[in-house]
Short mmCIF file of C-alpha atoms in Angstrom, two decimals:
data_model
loop_
_atom_site.label_atom_id
_atom_site.label_comp_id
_atom_site.label_asym_id
_atom_site.label_seq_id
_atom_site.Cartn_x
_atom_site.Cartn_y
_atom_site.Cartn_z
CA MET A 1 -14.64 -39.34 6.00
CA THR A 2 -15.25 -35.99 4.84
CA LYS A 3 -13.05 -33.29 5.32
CA GLU A 4 -14.06 -30.36 7.55
CA LYS A 5 -13.65 -26.97 6.08
CA LYS A 6 -11.63 -24.70 8.49
CA GLN A 7 -13.53 -21.65 9.48
CA TYR A 8 -11.54 -18.50 8.93
CA ASP A 9 -11.54 -16.58 12.29
CA GLU A 10 -9.47 -13.42 12.19
CA GLY A 11 -8.80 -13.26 16.19
CA VAL A 12 -7.46 -16.91 15.73
CA ILE A 13 -5.36 -16.38 12.78
CA ILE A 14 -3.79 -13.31 14.44
CA ALA A 15 -3.12 -15.28 17.70
CA ARG A 16 -1.42 -18.03 15.55
CA LEU A 17 0.54 -15.46 13.71
CA GLN A 18 2.31 -14.78 17.01
CA ASP A 19 3.47 -18.31 17.52
CA PRO A 20 6.36 -19.03 15.20
CA ALA A 21 5.50 -22.68 15.25
CA LEU A 22 1.84 -21.82 13.97
CA GLN A 23 2.92 -18.73 11.83
CA ALA A 24 3.17 -20.56 8.41
CA ASP A 25 -0.10 -22.34 8.70
CA ALA A 26 -1.68 -19.12 9.82
CA PHE A 27 -0.20 -17.46 6.98
CA SER A 28 -1.40 -20.15 4.52
CA GLU A 29 -5.11 -19.50 5.67
CA ILE A 30 -4.50 -15.67 5.07
CA VAL A 31 -3.19 -16.31 1.35
CA LYS A 32 -6.20 -18.66 0.73
CA LYS A 33 -8.58 -16.00 2.12
CA HIS A 34 -7.36 -12.69 0.61
CA SER A 35 -5.30 -13.44 -2.34
CA GLU A 36 -8.21 -13.40 -4.89
CA GLN A 37 -9.63 -10.21 -3.56
CA ILE A 38 -6.56 -8.43 -3.61
CA TYR A 39 -5.65 -9.80 -7.17
CA TRP A 40 -8.60 -8.33 -8.81
CA HIS A 41 -7.96 -5.03 -7.12
CA ILE A 42 -4.29 -5.07 -8.58
CA ARG A 43 -5.53 -6.66 -11.85
CA ARG A 44 -8.15 -3.49 -12.39
CA MET A 45 -5.26 -1.12 -11.71
CA VAL A 46 -2.68 -2.58 -13.94
CA LEU A 47 -5.03 -4.61 -16.48
CA THR A 48 -2.81 -7.41 -17.45
CA HIS A 49 -2.61 -10.80 -15.71
CA ASP A 50 1.13 -10.83 -15.89
CA ASP A 51 1.73 -7.72 -14.20
CA ALA A 52 -1.05 -8.55 -11.52
CA ASN A 53 0.39 -11.82 -10.88
CA ASP A 54 3.89 -10.19 -10.24
CA ILE A 55 2.49 -7.43 -8.09
CA LEU A 56 0.54 -10.08 -6.00
CA GLN A 57 3.48 -12.30 -5.53
CA ASN A 58 5.61 -9.24 -4.04
CA THR A 59 2.66 -8.40 -1.85
CA PHE A 60 2.53 -11.74 -0.16
CA ILE A 61 6.23 -12.14 -0.09
CA LYS A 62 6.54 -8.65 1.56
CA ALA A 63 3.72 -9.60 3.89
CA TRP A 64 5.42 -12.87 4.98
CA ASN A 65 8.70 -11.17 5.57
CA GLY A 66 7.06 -8.55 7.64
CA ILE A 67 4.66 -10.90 9.43
CA ASN A 68 6.36 -10.39 12.80
CA ASN A 69 5.73 -6.73 12.59
CA PHE A 70 1.89 -7.28 12.23
CA ARG A 71 0.59 -7.06 15.53
CA GLY A 72 -3.20 -7.10 14.78
CA GLU A 73 -3.57 -3.47 15.12
CA SER A 74 -5.49 -3.32 12.07
CA GLN A 75 -7.39 -5.67 10.03
CA ILE A 76 -5.26 -8.34 8.17
CA SER A 77 -7.12 -7.43 4.85
CA THR A 78 -6.37 -3.58 5.53
CA TRP A 79 -2.75 -4.47 6.26
CA LEU A 80 -2.56 -6.61 2.97
CA TYR A 81 -4.29 -4.01 0.99
CA ARG A 82 -1.78 -1.37 2.09
CA ILE A 83 1.11 -3.45 0.94
CA ALA A 84 -0.63 -4.27 -2.31
CA ILE A 85 -1.31 -0.57 -3.00
CA ASN A 86 2.33 0.49 -2.33
CA GLU A 87 3.38 -2.31 -4.66
CA THR A 88 1.01 -1.36 -7.33
CA LEU A 89 2.00 2.25 -6.98
CA THR A 90 5.65 1.37 -7.27
CA PHE A 91 5.01 -0.72 -10.34
CA LEU A 92 2.88 2.02 -12.05
CA ASN A 93 5.65 4.72 -11.19
CA HIS A 94 8.52 2.61 -12.70
CA LYS A 95 6.46 1.78 -15.81
CA GLN A 96 7.57 3.96 -18.59
CA PRO A 97 5.25 6.81 -19.05
CA GLN A 98 3.42 6.63 -22.37
CA GLN A 99 3.90 10.06 -24.08
CA ILE A 100 1.26 9.67 -26.68
CA SER A 101 -1.86 11.65 -27.29
CA LEU A 102 -5.03 11.32 -25.43
CA ASP A 103 -7.00 9.68 -28.36
CA THR A 104 -4.25 7.22 -28.94
CA VAL A 105 -4.47 6.03 -25.32
CA GLU A 106 -8.03 6.02 -25.26
CA GLY A 107 -8.11 3.61 -28.50
CA SER A 108 -5.31 1.50 -27.50
CA ILE A 109 -6.34 0.66 -24.03
CA ALA A 110 -9.77 -0.48 -25.12
CA GLU A 111 -8.39 -2.45 -27.97
CA GLN A 112 -5.62 -3.95 -25.82
CA LEU A 113 -8.21 -5.24 -23.22
CA GLU A 114 -10.53 -6.76 -25.96
CA SER A 115 -7.52 -8.53 -27.51
CA ASP A 116 -6.33 -9.75 -24.14
CA ILE A 117 -7.08 -13.59 -23.82
CA TYR A 118 -7.97 -13.04 -20.12
CA PHE A 119 -10.43 -10.37 -20.76
CA ASN A 120 -13.92 -11.73 -21.29
CA GLY A 121 -15.97 -8.56 -20.72
CA GLU A 122 -17.99 -6.41 -23.15
CA HIS A 123 -16.94 -3.52 -25.29
CA ALA A 124 -18.65 -1.34 -22.29
CA ASP A 125 -16.48 -2.89 -19.66
CA ALA A 126 -13.55 -2.07 -21.98
CA LEU A 127 -14.38 1.49 -22.40
CA LEU A 128 -15.19 1.68 -18.48
CA HIS A 129 -11.47 0.55 -17.87
CA GLU A 130 -10.11 2.77 -20.19
CA ALA A 131 -12.00 5.80 -18.65
CA ILE A 132 -10.75 4.69 -15.13
CA SER A 133 -7.22 4.46 -16.61
CA THR A 134 -7.51 8.30 -17.22
CA LEU A 135 -7.68 9.11 -13.55
CA PRO A 136 -4.61 9.89 -11.55
CA GLU A 137 -3.36 6.66 -9.64
CA LYS A 138 -4.46 7.33 -6.20
CA GLN A 139 -7.98 8.28 -7.52
CA ARG A 140 -8.13 5.12 -9.32
CA ILE A 141 -7.30 3.21 -6.01
CA ILE A 142 -10.17 5.06 -4.37
CA PHE A 143 -12.77 4.54 -7.33
CA ASP A 144 -11.87 0.89 -7.19
CA LEU A 145 -12.26 0.39 -3.54
CA LYS A 146 -15.55 2.14 -3.65
CA TYR A 147 -17.09 1.33 -6.82
CA PHE A 148 -15.97 -2.31 -7.47
CA GLN A 149 -15.36 -3.62 -4.05
CA GLU A 150 -18.05 -1.51 -2.32
CA LYS A 151 -15.96 -0.85 0.64
CA LYS A 152 -17.15 1.61 3.17
CA TYR A 153 -15.34 4.90 3.47
CA GLU A 154 -14.08 4.36 6.93
CA GLU A 155 -12.22 1.16 5.81
CA ILE A 156 -10.98 2.94 2.69
CA SER A 157 -9.71 5.96 5.13
CA GLU A 158 -7.92 3.15 7.18
CA ILE A 159 -6.24 1.59 4.34
CA LEU A 160 -5.22 4.77 2.58
CA GLY A 161 -4.77 7.07 5.74
CA THR A 162 -6.73 9.66 4.08
CA SER A 163 -9.74 11.54 5.65
CA ILE A 164 -13.19 10.57 4.73
CA GLY A 165 -14.01 13.88 3.52
CA ALA A 166 -11.12 13.75 1.12
CA LEU A 167 -12.24 10.35 -0.07
CA LYS A 168 -15.77 11.45 -0.71
CA ALA A 169 -14.56 14.46 -2.55
CA SER A 170 -11.99 12.31 -4.48
CA TYR A 171 -14.53 9.38 -5.43
CA HIS A 172 -17.05 12.25 -6.49
CA ILE A 173 -14.52 13.81 -8.69
CA ALA A 174 -13.36 10.33 -10.25
CA VAL A 175 -17.14 9.63 -11.01
CA LYS A 176 -17.82 12.82 -12.72
CA LYS A 177 -14.50 12.38 -14.92
CA ILE A 178 -15.56 8.96 -15.82
CA GLU A 179 -19.08 9.76 -16.51
CA ASN A 180 -17.82 12.82 -18.96
CA TYR A 181 -15.48 10.40 -20.48
CA LEU A 182 -17.95 7.96 -21.52
CA ASN A 183 -20.49 10.51 -22.52
CA ASN A 184 -17.84 11.97 -25.07
CA LYS A 185 -17.25 8.57 -26.33
CA ASP A 186 -20.92 8.02 -27.16
CA MET B 1 -25.04 8.83 -17.92
CA ASN B 2 -24.81 7.41 -14.40
CA ILE B 3 -22.15 4.83 -13.82
CA GLU B 4 -24.00 3.33 -10.83
CA ASP B 5 -26.46 1.96 -13.33
CA ARG B 6 -23.76 0.27 -15.33
CA LYS B 7 -22.49 -1.90 -12.36
CA THR B 8 -23.10 -5.58 -13.24
CA GLY B 9 -21.08 -7.23 -10.42
CA LYS B 10 -19.43 -9.22 -13.01
CA ILE B 11 -15.52 -9.27 -13.18
CA PRO B 12 -14.61 -8.77 -16.99
CA PHE B 13 -11.15 -10.31 -16.46
CA SER B 14 -10.18 -13.91 -16.08
CA VAL B 15 -7.24 -15.81 -14.92
CA PRO B 16 -5.38 -19.11 -16.17
CA GLU B 17 -6.91 -22.34 -14.96
CA ASN B 18 -6.22 -23.02 -11.20
CA TYR B 19 -4.29 -19.91 -10.96
CA PHE B 20 -5.14 -19.31 -7.33
CA GLU B 21 -4.53 -22.77 -6.00
CA ASP B 22 -1.17 -22.66 -7.90
CA PHE B 23 -0.50 -19.17 -6.57
CA HIS B 24 -1.29 -20.32 -2.97
CA ARG B 25 1.24 -23.40 -3.48
CA ASN B 26 4.13 -21.20 -5.02
CA ILE B 27 3.56 -18.81 -2.07
CA MET B 28 3.85 -21.53 0.54
CA LEU B 29 7.01 -22.89 -1.13
CA HIS B 30 8.57 -19.53 -0.58
CA VAL B 31 7.33 -19.52 3.01
CA GLN B 32 8.87 -22.94 3.72
CA LYS B 33 12.14 -21.66 2.42
CA THR B 34 12.55 -18.35 4.15
CA GLN B 35 12.22 -17.06 7.63
CA PRO B 36 10.28 -13.78 8.18
CA LEU B 37 12.32 -10.81 9.49
CA PRO B 38 12.61 -10.30 13.25
CA TYR B 39 10.13 -7.86 14.93
CA CYS B 40 10.92 -4.22 14.99
CA LYS B 41 9.67 -2.08 17.89
CA LYS B 42 7.62 0.66 16.04
CA SER B 43 7.81 3.13 19.04
CA ASN B 44 10.93 4.91 17.75
CA VAL B 45 9.30 5.52 14.39
CA LYS B 46 6.01 6.49 15.40
CA ALA B 47 7.17 8.80 18.14
CA MET B 48 9.18 10.64 15.50
CA ALA B 49 5.71 11.59 14.01
CA THR B 50 4.05 13.00 17.12
CA PRO B 51 3.44 16.75 17.27
CA PHE B 52 5.34 16.89 20.45
CA MET B 53 8.56 15.40 18.87
CA LYS B 54 8.18 17.78 16.07
CA TRP B 55 8.14 20.73 18.41
CA GLN B 56 11.23 19.17 20.12
CA TYR B 57 12.93 18.82 16.63
CA ALA B 58 12.16 22.52 15.79
CA ALA B 59 13.48 23.54 19.36
CA ALA B 60 16.66 21.52 18.69
CA VAL B 61 17.23 23.04 15.37
CA VAL B 62 16.72 26.77 16.54
CA LEU B 63 19.05 26.12 19.55
CA MET B 64 21.78 24.75 17.46
CA PHE B 65 21.53 27.80 15.06
CA ILE B 66 21.63 30.03 18.12
CA ILE B 67 24.85 27.97 19.40
CA GLY B 68 26.37 27.84 15.93
CA GLY B 69 25.67 31.46 15.06
CA THR B 70 26.86 32.61 18.54
CA ALA B 71 30.02 30.64 18.06
CA TYR B 72 30.45 31.91 14.66
CA LEU B 73 30.05 35.75 15.72
CA SER B 74 32.54 35.31 18.44
CA THR B 75 35.11 34.11 15.93
CA ILE B 76 34.73 37.20 13.70
CA SER B 77 34.49 39.69 16.74
CA PRO B 78 37.28 38.96 18.84
CA ASN B 79 36.38 41.56 21.46
CA SER B 80 33.07 39.94 21.86
CA ASP B 81 32.21 38.79 25.46
CA ILE B 82 30.65 35.77 24.22
CA ALA B 83 33.16 33.03 23.79
CA ALA B 84 32.71 30.08 21.56
CA ASN B 85 33.48 27.78 24.15
CA GLU B 86 30.96 29.14 26.54
CA TYR B 87 28.56 26.62 25.42
CA SER B 88 30.35 23.04 26.11
CA ASN B 89 29.97 20.32 23.73
CA GLU B 90 27.88 18.65 26.43
CA TYR B 91 24.85 20.51 25.28
CA ILE B 92 25.13 19.51 21.62
CA ASP B 93 26.02 15.70 22.88
CA ASP B 94 23.14 15.78 25.01
CA MET B 95 20.90 16.80 22.21
CA LEU B 96 22.13 14.18 19.84
CA GLU B 97 21.76 11.60 22.59
CA SER B 98 18.08 12.45 22.81
CA TYR B 99 17.17 11.58 19.28
CA PRO B 100 18.97 8.29 18.78
CA ILE B 101 18.50 7.32 15.08
CA ASP B 102 20.62 4.15 14.44
CA ASP B 103 20.85 1.73 11.81
CA TYR B 104 18.33 -0.45 13.60
CA THR B 105 15.71 2.18 13.62
CA PHE B 106 16.38 2.92 9.69
CA TYR B 107 16.16 -0.94 9.29
CA CYS B 108 12.75 -0.99 10.98
CA TYR B 109 11.38 1.83 9.12
CA LEU B 110 12.37 0.55 5.86
CA THR B 111 11.00 -2.83 6.56
CA ASN B 112 7.73 -1.63 8.08
CA ASN B 113 5.05 -1.94 5.49
CA ASP B 114 2.39 -1.07 8.00
CA THR B 115 3.20 2.58 7.85
CA ASP B 116 4.52 2.81 4.28
CA PHE B 117 1.42 4.51 2.52
#
């Protein structure tokens, strides 16, 4: 007998979340569906697997703790992204700021990435992430959601609570900064 | 250089083998051991943010300054017609009762991830 793969239906999942008897099963579906996408978002923000793993765990633990407060007013992914972004910003703010010169930072991030066993990109990828790391945190989040995840501005606006106009401006500035950075490296 | 041209769609990072399966298992172990927090009504928190409530707060603050200022002036000007006890404590009590912020509200606000960002 072949196992039928369960279809993920957001409406059904939200309805099951309201029933304490079905809540854990529904949450299990949510973890399966969203953990990978959210992991990659966090990973691009913090760059190392260990940090991304810690933040992802905190994200889903907080999501479970607050599951009764999720009433389906937004999409599940939007709600999870909000938690993940809060957790990531908290992590980045608590991280010791590196008071070293820009050249040192530029060199060190690409080198660190290329020496990481869980980095299998090319040098150009390492340089791109190095350039992204020079952006302010919230601009990095916007850039990631738009450039890598190709989310619509409307969705990013819902996640971040920022106007679409401000998001477009921020993304445009981020792209220019990254392009200038990479041009200077060539 | 145009970074749109550099898009490959490939993720340059990797994870340990079976990471997402293990992650799912670990999270579900946590879920089985813990109960989620009870539902918190959001109405109190959201109402505080509405423009109407902001005006009410502003009016309350101004009113409190007027009452406090009048009471203060009456203490330093004994001949003034305005006595400090002209404004009974009922006014202040009424105002405070209009804006109940108890421990439960704070708990809900602090545990409400939906509105954190």
